[in-house]
Short mmCIF file of C-alpha atoms in Angstrom, two decimals:
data_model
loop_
_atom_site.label_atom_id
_atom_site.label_comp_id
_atom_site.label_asym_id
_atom_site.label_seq_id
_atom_site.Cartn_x
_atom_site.Cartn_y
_atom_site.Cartn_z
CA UNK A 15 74.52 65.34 -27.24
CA UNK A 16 75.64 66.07 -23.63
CA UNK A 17 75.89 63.90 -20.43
CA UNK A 18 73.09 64.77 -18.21
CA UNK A 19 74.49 62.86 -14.84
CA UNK A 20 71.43 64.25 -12.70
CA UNK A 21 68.56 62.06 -15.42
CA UNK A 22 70.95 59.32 -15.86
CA UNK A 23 71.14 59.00 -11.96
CA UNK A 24 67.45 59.20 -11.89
CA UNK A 25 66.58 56.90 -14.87
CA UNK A 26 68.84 54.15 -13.12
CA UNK A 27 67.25 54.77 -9.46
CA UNK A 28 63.99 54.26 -11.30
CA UNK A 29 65.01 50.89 -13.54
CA UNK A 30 66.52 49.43 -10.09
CA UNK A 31 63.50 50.18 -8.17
CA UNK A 32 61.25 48.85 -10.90
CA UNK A 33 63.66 45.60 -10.57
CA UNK A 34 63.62 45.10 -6.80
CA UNK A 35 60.14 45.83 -6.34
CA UNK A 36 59.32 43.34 -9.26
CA UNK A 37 61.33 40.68 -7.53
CA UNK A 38 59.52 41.41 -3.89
CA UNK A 39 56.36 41.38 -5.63
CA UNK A 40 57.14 37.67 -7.07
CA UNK A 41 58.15 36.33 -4.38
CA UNK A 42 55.28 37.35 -1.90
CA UNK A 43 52.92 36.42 -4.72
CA UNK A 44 54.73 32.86 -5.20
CA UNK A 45 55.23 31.97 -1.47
CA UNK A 46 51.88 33.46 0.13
CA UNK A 47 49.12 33.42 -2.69
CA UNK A 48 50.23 31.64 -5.43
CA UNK A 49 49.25 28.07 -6.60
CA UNK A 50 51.05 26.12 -4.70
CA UNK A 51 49.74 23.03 -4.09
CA UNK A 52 50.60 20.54 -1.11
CA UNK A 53 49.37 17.39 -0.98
CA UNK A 54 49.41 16.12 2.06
CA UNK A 55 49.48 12.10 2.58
CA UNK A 56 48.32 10.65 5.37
CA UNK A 57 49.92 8.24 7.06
CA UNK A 58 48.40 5.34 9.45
CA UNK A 59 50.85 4.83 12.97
CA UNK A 60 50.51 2.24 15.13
CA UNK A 61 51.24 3.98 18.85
CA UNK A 62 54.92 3.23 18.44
CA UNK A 63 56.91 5.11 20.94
CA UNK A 64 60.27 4.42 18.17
CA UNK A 65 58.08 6.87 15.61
CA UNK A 66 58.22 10.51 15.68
CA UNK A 67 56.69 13.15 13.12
CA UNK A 68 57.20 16.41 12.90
CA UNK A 69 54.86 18.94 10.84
CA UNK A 70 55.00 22.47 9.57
CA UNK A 71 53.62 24.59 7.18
CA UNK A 72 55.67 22.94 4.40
CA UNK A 73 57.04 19.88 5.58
CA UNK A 74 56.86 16.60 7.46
CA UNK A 75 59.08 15.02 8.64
CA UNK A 76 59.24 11.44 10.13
CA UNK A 77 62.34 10.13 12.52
CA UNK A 78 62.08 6.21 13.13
CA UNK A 79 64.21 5.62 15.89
CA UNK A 80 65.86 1.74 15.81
CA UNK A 81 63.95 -0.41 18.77
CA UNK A 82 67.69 -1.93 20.55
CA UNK A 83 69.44 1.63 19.76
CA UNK A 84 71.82 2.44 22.15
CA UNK A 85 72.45 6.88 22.31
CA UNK A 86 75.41 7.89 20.80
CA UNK A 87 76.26 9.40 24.74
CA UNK A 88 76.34 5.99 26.12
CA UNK A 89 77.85 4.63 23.56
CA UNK A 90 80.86 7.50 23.90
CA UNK A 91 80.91 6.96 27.97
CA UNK A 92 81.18 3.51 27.25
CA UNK A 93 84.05 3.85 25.04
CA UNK A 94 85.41 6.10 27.20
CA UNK A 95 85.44 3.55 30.51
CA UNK A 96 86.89 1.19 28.38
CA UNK A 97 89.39 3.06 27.28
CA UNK A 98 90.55 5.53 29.95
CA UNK A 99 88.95 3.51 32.83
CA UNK A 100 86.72 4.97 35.55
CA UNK A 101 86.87 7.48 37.98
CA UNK A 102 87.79 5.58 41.78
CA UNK A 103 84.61 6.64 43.18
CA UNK A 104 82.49 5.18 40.84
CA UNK A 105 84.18 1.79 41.20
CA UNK A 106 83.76 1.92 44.83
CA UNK A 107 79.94 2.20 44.14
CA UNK A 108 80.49 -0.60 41.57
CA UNK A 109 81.74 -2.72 44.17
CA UNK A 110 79.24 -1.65 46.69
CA UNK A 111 76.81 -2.57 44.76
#
C-alpha cells in the first residue's frame, strides 16, 4: 500500500475542521443559548453614599467603601510631607492662613 500525501493532507484538513468547528459550535451554543441559569438576588440598600454596585450581563458586583476612609492619595501625600517636608510655597500659605 502506497502513501497518498495529497488524501492524507485532505483527510487531516477535514478531521481539523470537523474539530474547530465542533468547538465554535459549543461554545456559541453554551455561552449564548444554552441553559444557563442566573439567579439573580436582590438586594435591599439603604441610600448609602459608602455602597456602590456594579451590574453586567454576568455579574454584580458590590464595593462598600469604609465611612472614616481616608484615599490611599492622601494618605501617600501625607506620608510624603512628613517625610520629605513641604514645598516653601505651600508653607507660606500655611502660615498665611
Amino acid at each position: 500500500m502506497k502513501f497518498d500525501p495529497v488524501k492524507w493532507n485532505r483527510n487531516a484538513a477535514l478531521m481539523y475542521a470537523v474539530g474547530v468547528w465542533t468547538t465554535i459550535g459549543y461554545a456559541y451554543y453554551k455561552y449564548t443559548i444554552g441553559d444557563i441559569k442566573v439567579e439573580k438576588k436582590v438586594v435591599e440598600e439603604e441610600n448609602n453614599p459608602n455602597v456602590k454596585t456594579h451590574e453586567t450581563k454576568r455579574i454584580q458586583t458590590t464595593i462598600i467603601y469604609k465611612e472614616d476612609s481616608v484615599p490611599h492619595t492622601t494618605m501617600l501625600s501625607n506620608f510624603y510631607k512628613s517625610t520629605y517636608g513641604s514645598y516653601p510655597e505651600s508653607q507660606k500659605q500655611d502660615e498665611d492662613k
